[in-house]
CSV table of C-alpha atoms in Angstrom, one decimal:
chain,number,residue,atom,x,y,z
A,1,MET,CA,174.4,-81.0,-21.8
A,2,PHE,CA,174.8,-83.0,-25.1
A,3,ALA,CA,176.6,-86.3,-25.8
A,4,PRO,CA,176.9,-88.2,-29.2
A,5,GLY,CA,176.3,-91.9,-29.5
A,6,PHE,CA,174.6,-94.8,-31.4
A,7,ASP,CA,171.2,-96.2,-31.0
A,8,ALA,CA,170.2,-99.9,-31.4
A,9,LYS,CA,170.0,-99.5,-35.2
A,10,GLN,CA,173.6,-98.1,-35.2
A,11,ARG,CA,172.3,-94.6,-36.2
A,12,ASN,CA,174.3,-91.6,-35.1
A,13,VAL,CA,172.3,-89.8,-32.3
A,14,LEU,CA,172.7,-87.0,-29.9
A,15,VAL,CA,171.5,-87.3,-26.3
A,16,LYS,CA,170.5,-84.3,-24.3
A,17,ILE,CA,169.6,-84.2,-20.6
A,18,ILE,CA,166.4,-82.3,-20.0
A,19,VAL,CA,164.3,-81.5,-17.0
A,20,LYS,CA,161.6,-84.1,-16.3
A,21,ASP,CA,158.0,-82.8,-16.7
A,22,SER,CA,159.3,-79.6,-18.1
A,23,SER,CA,157.8,-77.6,-21.0
A,24,GLU,CA,160.8,-78.9,-23.2
A,25,GLU,CA,159.9,-82.5,-22.4
A,26,ARG,CA,156.2,-82.0,-23.1
A,27,ILE,CA,156.9,-80.2,-26.4
A,28,ASN,CA,159.2,-83.0,-27.6
A,29,LEU,CA,156.6,-85.6,-26.6
A,30,HIS,CA,154.1,-83.7,-28.7
A,31,LEU,CA,156.6,-83.5,-31.6
A,32,SER,CA,157.3,-87.2,-31.4
A,33,GLN,CA,153.6,-87.8,-32.4
A,34,CYS,CA,153.9,-85.5,-35.5
A,35,LYS,CA,154.3,-87.7,-38.7
A,36,GLU,CA,155.5,-84.8,-40.7
A,37,LEU,CA,158.8,-84.8,-38.9
A,38,TYR,CA,159.5,-88.4,-39.9
A,39,ASP,CA,158.5,-88.2,-43.6
A,40,CYS,CA,161.3,-87.1,-45.9
A,41,ARG,CA,158.8,-86.1,-48.6
A,42,ALA,CA,157.0,-83.7,-46.3
A,43,PHE,CA,159.6,-82.8,-43.7
A,44,ALA,CA,158.6,-79.9,-41.5
A,45,CYS,CA,162.1,-78.6,-40.9
A,46,VAL,CA,162.2,-79.2,-37.1
A,47,VAL,CA,164.7,-81.6,-35.7
A,48,PRO,CA,162.6,-84.7,-34.7
A,49,PRO,CA,163.0,-86.5,-31.4
A,50,ILE,CA,163.8,-90.2,-31.7
A,51,ALA,CA,163.0,-91.1,-28.1
A,52,ILE,CA,162.6,-89.7,-24.6
A,53,VAL,CA,164.0,-91.9,-21.9
A,54,ARG,CA,162.8,-91.0,-18.4
A,55,SER,CA,165.1,-91.7,-15.5
A,56,PRO,CA,164.1,-92.3,-11.9
A,57,HIS,CA,165.6,-88.9,-11.1
A,58,ARG,CA,164.6,-85.4,-12.0
A,59,PHE,CA,165.8,-85.6,-15.5
A,60,SER,CA,165.1,-87.4,-18.8
A,61,PHE,CA,167.3,-88.2,-21.8
A,62,LEU,CA,166.2,-86.7,-25.1
A,63,VAL,CA,167.5,-88.7,-28.1
A,64,MET,CA,167.7,-86.9,-31.4
A,65,PRO,CA,169.3,-87.6,-34.8
A,66,LEU,CA,172.9,-86.3,-35.0
A,67,TRP,CA,172.8,-83.3,-37.2
A,68,GLY,CA,175.7,-81.0,-37.8
A,69,TYR,CA,177.0,-77.5,-38.0
A,70,ARG,CA,175.0,-74.6,-37.0
A,71,PHE,CA,173.9,-72.1,-39.7
A,72,ARG,CA,176.6,-69.9,-41.2
A,73,ALA,CA,175.7,-67.4,-43.9
A,74,SER,CA,179.2,-67.9,-45.4
A,75,ASP,CA,178.2,-71.4,-46.5
A,76,LEU,CA,175.5,-70.1,-48.8
A,77,ASP,CA,177.2,-69.0,-52.1
A,78,THR,CA,174.3,-69.2,-54.6
A,79,VAL,CA,170.8,-67.6,-54.7
A,80,GLN,CA,169.4,-71.1,-54.7
A,81,GLY,CA,171.1,-71.8,-51.4
A,82,VAL,CA,169.7,-68.7,-49.9
A,83,MET,CA,166.2,-69.5,-51.1
A,84,ASP,CA,166.4,-73.1,-49.8
A,85,PHE,CA,167.5,-71.8,-46.4
A,86,ILE,CA,164.6,-69.3,-46.2
A,87,ARG,CA,162.1,-71.9,-47.2
A,88,CYS,CA,163.3,-74.3,-44.5
A,89,MET,CA,163.2,-71.7,-41.8
A,90,LEU,CA,159.7,-70.5,-42.7
A,91,THR,CA,158.5,-74.1,-43.0
A,92,GLY,CA,159.8,-75.0,-39.6
A,93,LEU,CA,158.5,-71.9,-37.8
A,94,SER,CA,155.1,-72.2,-39.6
A,95,PHE,CA,154.9,-75.8,-38.4
A,96,LEU,CA,155.7,-74.9,-34.8
A,97,HIS,CA,153.2,-72.1,-34.7
A,98,GLU,CA,150.5,-74.4,-36.3
A,99,HIS,CA,151.0,-76.6,-33.2
A,100,ARG,CA,151.0,-73.4,-31.0
A,101,ILE,CA,154.7,-73.8,-30.1
A,102,ALA,CA,156.5,-70.5,-29.7
A,103,HIS,CA,160.2,-71.2,-30.0
A,104,ARG,CA,161.3,-68.0,-28.2
A,105,ASP,CA,165.1,-68.4,-28.9
A,106,ILE,CA,165.6,-68.1,-32.6
A,107,HIS,CA,169.2,-67.5,-33.5
A,108,ASP,CA,172.0,-69.0,-35.7
A,109,ALA,CA,173.1,-71.6,-33.1
A,110,ASN,CA,169.6,-73.1,-32.9
A,111,ILE,CA,169.6,-74.0,-36.6
A,112,LEU,CA,171.2,-77.3,-37.7
A,113,VAL,CA,171.9,-78.8,-41.1
A,114,ASN,CA,171.5,-82.6,-41.7
A,115,TRP,CA,175.1,-83.1,-42.7
A,116,TYR,CA,178.1,-83.5,-40.6
A,117,CYS,CA,181.7,-84.6,-40.7
A,118,TYR,CA,184.1,-85.9,-38.1
A,119,HIS,CA,186.3,-83.3,-36.3
A,120,ASP,CA,189.6,-84.8,-37.4
A,121,VAL,CA,189.0,-83.5,-40.9
A,122,GLU,CA,190.5,-80.1,-41.7
A,123,ARG,CA,188.1,-77.2,-41.3
A,124,ASN,CA,188.6,-75.9,-44.9
A,125,THR,CA,187.9,-79.4,-46.3
A,126,VAL,CA,184.7,-79.6,-44.2
A,127,GLN,CA,183.5,-76.2,-45.4
A,128,GLN,CA,184.2,-77.0,-49.0
A,129,GLU,CA,182.3,-80.2,-48.8
A,130,LEU,CA,179.3,-78.6,-47.0
A,131,ARG,CA,179.1,-75.9,-49.7
A,132,ARG,CA,179.2,-78.7,-52.3
A,133,GLN,CA,176.3,-80.4,-50.6
A,134,ILE,CA,174.4,-77.2,-50.3
A,135,ARG,CA,174.8,-76.5,-54.0
A,136,SER,CA,173.6,-80.0,-54.9
A,137,ARG,CA,170.5,-79.3,-52.7
A,138,THR,CA,171.0,-82.5,-50.6
A,139,VAL,CA,170.9,-80.7,-47.3
A,140,THR,CA,168.0,-79.5,-45.1
A,141,TYR,CA,168.0,-76.9,-42.3
A,142,ALA,CA,165.9,-77.3,-39.2
A,143,LEU,CA,165.1,-75.5,-36.0
A,144,PHE,CA,165.8,-77.3,-32.7
A,145,ASP,CA,166.3,-76.7,-28.9
A,146,PHE,CA,163.1,-76.1,-27.1
A,147,ASN,CA,164.3,-75.5,-23.6
A,148,LEU,CA,162.9,-71.9,-23.7
A,149,SER,CA,159.9,-72.8,-25.8
A,150,LEU,CA,156.2,-72.6,-24.8
A,151,GLN,CA,153.2,-74.6,-26.1
A,152,LEU,CA,149.8,-73.0,-25.8
A,153,PRO,CA,146.3,-74.4,-26.2
A,154,PRO,CA,145.3,-75.4,-29.8
A,155,GLY,CA,142.8,-72.6,-30.1
A,156,THR,CA,145.2,-69.8,-29.2
A,157,SER,CA,145.2,-66.9,-31.7
A,158,LEU,CA,148.5,-66.4,-33.5
A,159,LYS,CA,147.5,-62.7,-34.1
A,160,THR,CA,146.2,-61.7,-30.7
A,161,CYS,CA,148.0,-64.0,-28.2
A,162,GLN,CA,149.4,-62.1,-25.2
A,163,ARG,CA,152.0,-63.2,-22.7
A,164,PRO,CA,153.9,-61.2,-20.0
A,165,ALA,CA,156.5,-59.0,-21.8
A,166,SER,CA,159.2,-60.1,-19.4
A,167,GLU,CA,159.2,-63.5,-21.2
A,168,GLY,CA,160.5,-61.7,-24.3
A,169,LEU,CA,163.8,-61.2,-22.6
A,170,LEU,CA,164.5,-65.0,-22.7
A,171,GLY,CA,167.1,-66.3,-25.0
A,172,VAL,CA,169.8,-64.7,-27.1
A,173,GLY,CA,168.8,-61.1,-27.8
A,174,LEU,CA,170.7,-60.5,-31.1
A,175,TYR,CA,167.6,-60.6,-33.3
A,176,HIS,CA,164.9,-59.5,-30.8
A,177,PRO,CA,162.4,-57.0,-32.3
A,178,ASP,CA,161.3,-53.8,-30.5
A,179,ASP,CA,158.1,-55.4,-29.1
A,180,ILE,CA,159.0,-55.3,-25.4
A,181,TYR,CA,161.4,-52.4,-25.0
A,182,GLN,CA,158.9,-49.6,-24.6
A,183,GLY,CA,157.5,-50.8,-21.3
A,184,GLN,CA,154.7,-52.9,-22.8
A,185,PRO,CA,153.1,-55.2,-20.2
A,186,TYR,CA,152.4,-57.9,-22.8
A,187,TYR,CA,153.8,-59.3,-26.0
A,188,ASN,CA,152.8,-61.8,-28.7
A,189,PRO,CA,155.4,-64.6,-28.6
A,190,PHE,CA,154.4,-65.9,-32.1
A,191,ALA,CA,154.8,-62.4,-33.7
A,192,TYR,CA,158.1,-62.1,-31.7
A,193,ASP,CA,159.4,-65.4,-33.3
A,194,VAL,CA,158.6,-64.0,-36.8
A,195,GLY,CA,160.3,-60.8,-36.0
A,196,CYS,CA,163.4,-62.6,-34.7
A,197,LEU,CA,163.6,-64.8,-37.9
A,198,GLY,CA,163.0,-61.7,-40.1
A,199,PHE,CA,165.9,-59.9,-38.4
A,200,MET,CA,168.1,-62.9,-38.8
A,201,PHE,CA,167.3,-62.9,-42.6
A,202,ILE,CA,168.1,-59.2,-42.8
A,203,HIS,CA,171.4,-59.6,-40.9
A,204,ASN,CA,172.6,-62.5,-43.0
A,205,LEU,CA,170.9,-62.5,-46.4
A,206,THR,CA,170.5,-58.9,-47.5
A,207,ASP,CA,173.1,-59.3,-50.2
A,208,ALA,CA,170.7,-61.6,-52.1
A,209,ILE,CA,168.2,-58.8,-52.5
A,210,PRO,CA,169.6,-57.4,-55.8
A,211,ALA,CA,169.1,-60.9,-57.4
A,212,VAL,CA,165.6,-61.4,-55.7
A,213,PRO,CA,164.2,-57.9,-54.9
A,214,MET,CA,161.0,-59.4,-53.5
A,215,LEU,CA,162.9,-60.5,-50.5
A,216,ALA,CA,162.9,-56.9,-49.3
A,217,PRO,CA,159.1,-56.7,-48.8
A,218,LEU,CA,159.2,-60.1,-47.2
A,219,PHE,CA,161.7,-59.0,-44.7
A,220,GLY,CA,159.9,-55.7,-44.1
A,221,LYS,CA,156.6,-57.4,-43.3
A,222,MET,CA,158.3,-59.9,-41.0
A,223,THR,CA,160.0,-57.1,-38.9
A,224,THR,CA,157.6,-54.1,-38.9
A,225,HIS,CA,157.3,-52.7,-35.4
A,226,ILE,CA,153.5,-52.5,-35.9
A,227,VAL,CA,152.9,-56.0,-34.6
A,228,ASP,CA,149.3,-56.2,-35.9
A,229,ASP,CA,150.7,-55.7,-39.4
A,230,ARG,CA,153.4,-58.3,-39.1
A,231,PHE,CA,153.2,-61.4,-41.2
A,232,THR,CA,152.4,-64.6,-39.3
A,233,ALA,CA,154.8,-67.4,-40.1
A,234,ALA,CA,152.3,-69.1,-42.4
A,235,GLU,CA,151.7,-65.8,-44.3
A,236,ALA,CA,155.4,-65.3,-44.7
A,237,LEU,CA,155.8,-68.8,-46.0
A,238,GLU,CA,152.9,-68.3,-48.5
A,239,PHE,CA,154.4,-64.9,-49.6
A,240,PHE,CA,157.8,-66.6,-50.1
A,241,ARG,CA,156.4,-69.4,-52.1
A,242,ARG,CA,155.0,-66.8,-54.6
A,243,ILE,CA,158.4,-65.2,-54.7
A,244,GLU,CA,160.1,-68.5,-55.4
A,245,ALA,CA,157.7,-69.4,-58.2
A,246,GLU,CA,158.8,-66.2,-60.1
A,247,VAL,CA,162.6,-66.6,-59.8
A,248,SER,CA,164.2,-67.9,-63.0
A,249,PRO,CA,166.6,-70.9,-63.0
A,250,GLU,CA,169.4,-68.6,-64.2
A,251,THR,CA,168.9,-66.3,-61.2
A,252,LEU,CA,168.8,-69.3,-58.8
A,253,GLN,CA,172.2,-70.5,-60.1
A,254,SER,CA,173.9,-67.1,-59.8
A,255,SER,CA,176.6,-66.6,-57.2
A,256,VAL,CA,176.1,-64.5,-54.1
A,257,THR,CA,178.5,-63.3,-51.5
A,258,LEU,CA,176.8,-62.8,-48.1
A,259,GLN,CA,178.3,-60.3,-45.6
A,260,PRO,CA,176.3,-60.1,-42.4
A,261,ASP,CA,175.7,-56.5,-41.1
A,262,TYR,CA,174.1,-55.6,-37.8
A,263,GLN,CA,173.2,-52.1,-39.0
A,264,ARG,CA,170.6,-53.3,-41.5
A,265,MET,CA,168.4,-54.5,-38.7
A,266,HIS,CA,168.1,-51.0,-37.3
A,267,ASP,CA,167.6,-49.1,-40.5
A,268,PRO,CA,165.4,-50.8,-43.2
A,269,LYS,CA,166.6,-48.3,-45.8
A,270,LEU,CA,170.0,-50.1,-45.8
A,271,TYR,CA,168.4,-53.2,-47.3
A,272,TRP,CA,165.6,-51.6,-49.3
A,273,CYS,CA,168.2,-49.4,-51.1
A,274,ARG,CA,169.3,-52.6,-52.8
A,275,THR,CA,166.2,-52.4,-54.9
A,276,SER,CA,165.2,-49.9,-57.6
A,277,PRO,CA,163.3,-46.6,-56.9
A,278,GLU,CA,160.4,-48.0,-59.0
A,279,PHE,CA,160.3,-51.2,-57.0
A,280,ARG,CA,160.3,-49.3,-53.7
A,281,SER,CA,157.4,-47.2,-54.9
A,282,LEU,CA,155.5,-50.2,-56.0
A,283,TRP,CA,156.0,-52.1,-52.7
A,284,GLU,CA,155.9,-49.1,-50.3
A,285,SER,CA,153.1,-50.7,-48.3
A,286,HIS,CA,155.6,-53.4,-47.1
A,287,PHE,CA,158.3,-50.9,-46.0
A,288,PRO,CA,158.4,-50.7,-42.2
A,289,PRO,CA,156.8,-47.3,-41.3
A,290,PRO,CA,158.8,-44.8,-39.2
A,291,HIS,CA,158.4,-44.8,-35.5
A,292,THR,CA,155.8,-42.5,-34.1
A,293,TRP,CA,156.5,-39.7,-31.6
A,294,ARG,CA,154.8,-41.9,-28.9
A,295,PHE,CA,157.1,-44.8,-29.7
A,296,ARG,CA,160.2,-42.7,-29.5
A,297,LEU,CA,159.0,-41.1,-26.3
A,298,PHE,CA,158.4,-44.4,-24.6
A,299,ARG,CA,161.7,-45.7,-25.9
A,300,TRP,CA,163.5,-42.7,-24.4
A,301,ILE,CA,161.8,-43.1,-21.0
A,302,ALA,CA,162.6,-46.8,-21.0
A,303,SER,CA,166.3,-46.2,-21.8
A,304,THR,CA,167.1,-46.3,-18.0
A,305,PRO,CA,166.3,-49.1,-15.6
A,306,ASN,CA,164.2,-46.8,-13.3
A,307,GLY,CA,162.4,-45.2,-16.3
A,308,PHE,CA,161.6,-48.7,-17.7
A,309,GLN,CA,160.1,-49.8,-14.4
A,310,ILE,CA,158.0,-46.6,-14.0
A,311,LEU,CA,156.8,-46.8,-17.7
A,312,ALA,CA,156.0,-50.5,-17.5
A,313,PHE,CA,154.0,-50.0,-14.3
A,314,THR,CA,152.1,-47.0,-15.8
A,315,ARG,CA,151.3,-48.8,-19.0
A,316,ARG,CA,150.1,-51.9,-17.2
A,317,ILE,CA,147.8,-49.8,-14.9
A,318,LEU,CA,146.5,-47.4,-17.6
A,319,ARG,CA,146.5,-50.1,-20.4
A,320,LEU,CA,148.5,-47.8,-22.7
């Protein structure tokens, strides 16, 4: 439950009721101690908590700055806008994972932009002004909403962390990778986050690949079904920074029309085909490999509820 308001400094804020002593409250308490979230010069692209007010009851009030409008691909109409969005998302996820926070619910509605307008303004006027702000590079995107998130101990490995696979079913499933659908007993929530973000990029941003072909190998390494080969968030951010450094100013200012397409998430050829044959040959190592016969067999067995239960039990006992 959310409610807008003003704080003592007359700043626009958003108040959310959260469960007292919950993981969400502990995570926001931790984030409130992170200076990066309150420094505009080094902002980590995670919506910062302003305060947590504990009530005498079983809930607390989480106070956040009022940000506006969830992410919509249609608002990005230049290559620069696409690159800024990708950088913000990878920065935010890398920051969370550095603090061993797995978001576990990455999707469009959990991304905000630090610009808003009152609702009595016509929708077309709002959209035009937001696009103008995006083109002027005065907006920032950030991840928020940690009601399904999990914070693990500081020494937890981002590469080998394991949690019960049933936890992967939490949240909106639109961008979920294949990590839990073959009866696996465990999954890596940090790799899962990267896969979710990668599939969100593929779904929304593929039309920018002709202008910046290196986005294809980035997306490929973020979403490969071989989890051990998947980029961490920090590796994806570092790879993206190298891409960004090579893009010309003329390319950044060029127009792009984004048309989201679900099919691209299920067939990497649909976005890799936006690059040249020579490029695909050069970056073949970053193309997601085809599924093995074992993967396809497990997926077929798990396609029914009973089959999934039997397979999950068998894999857990035999450690397959």
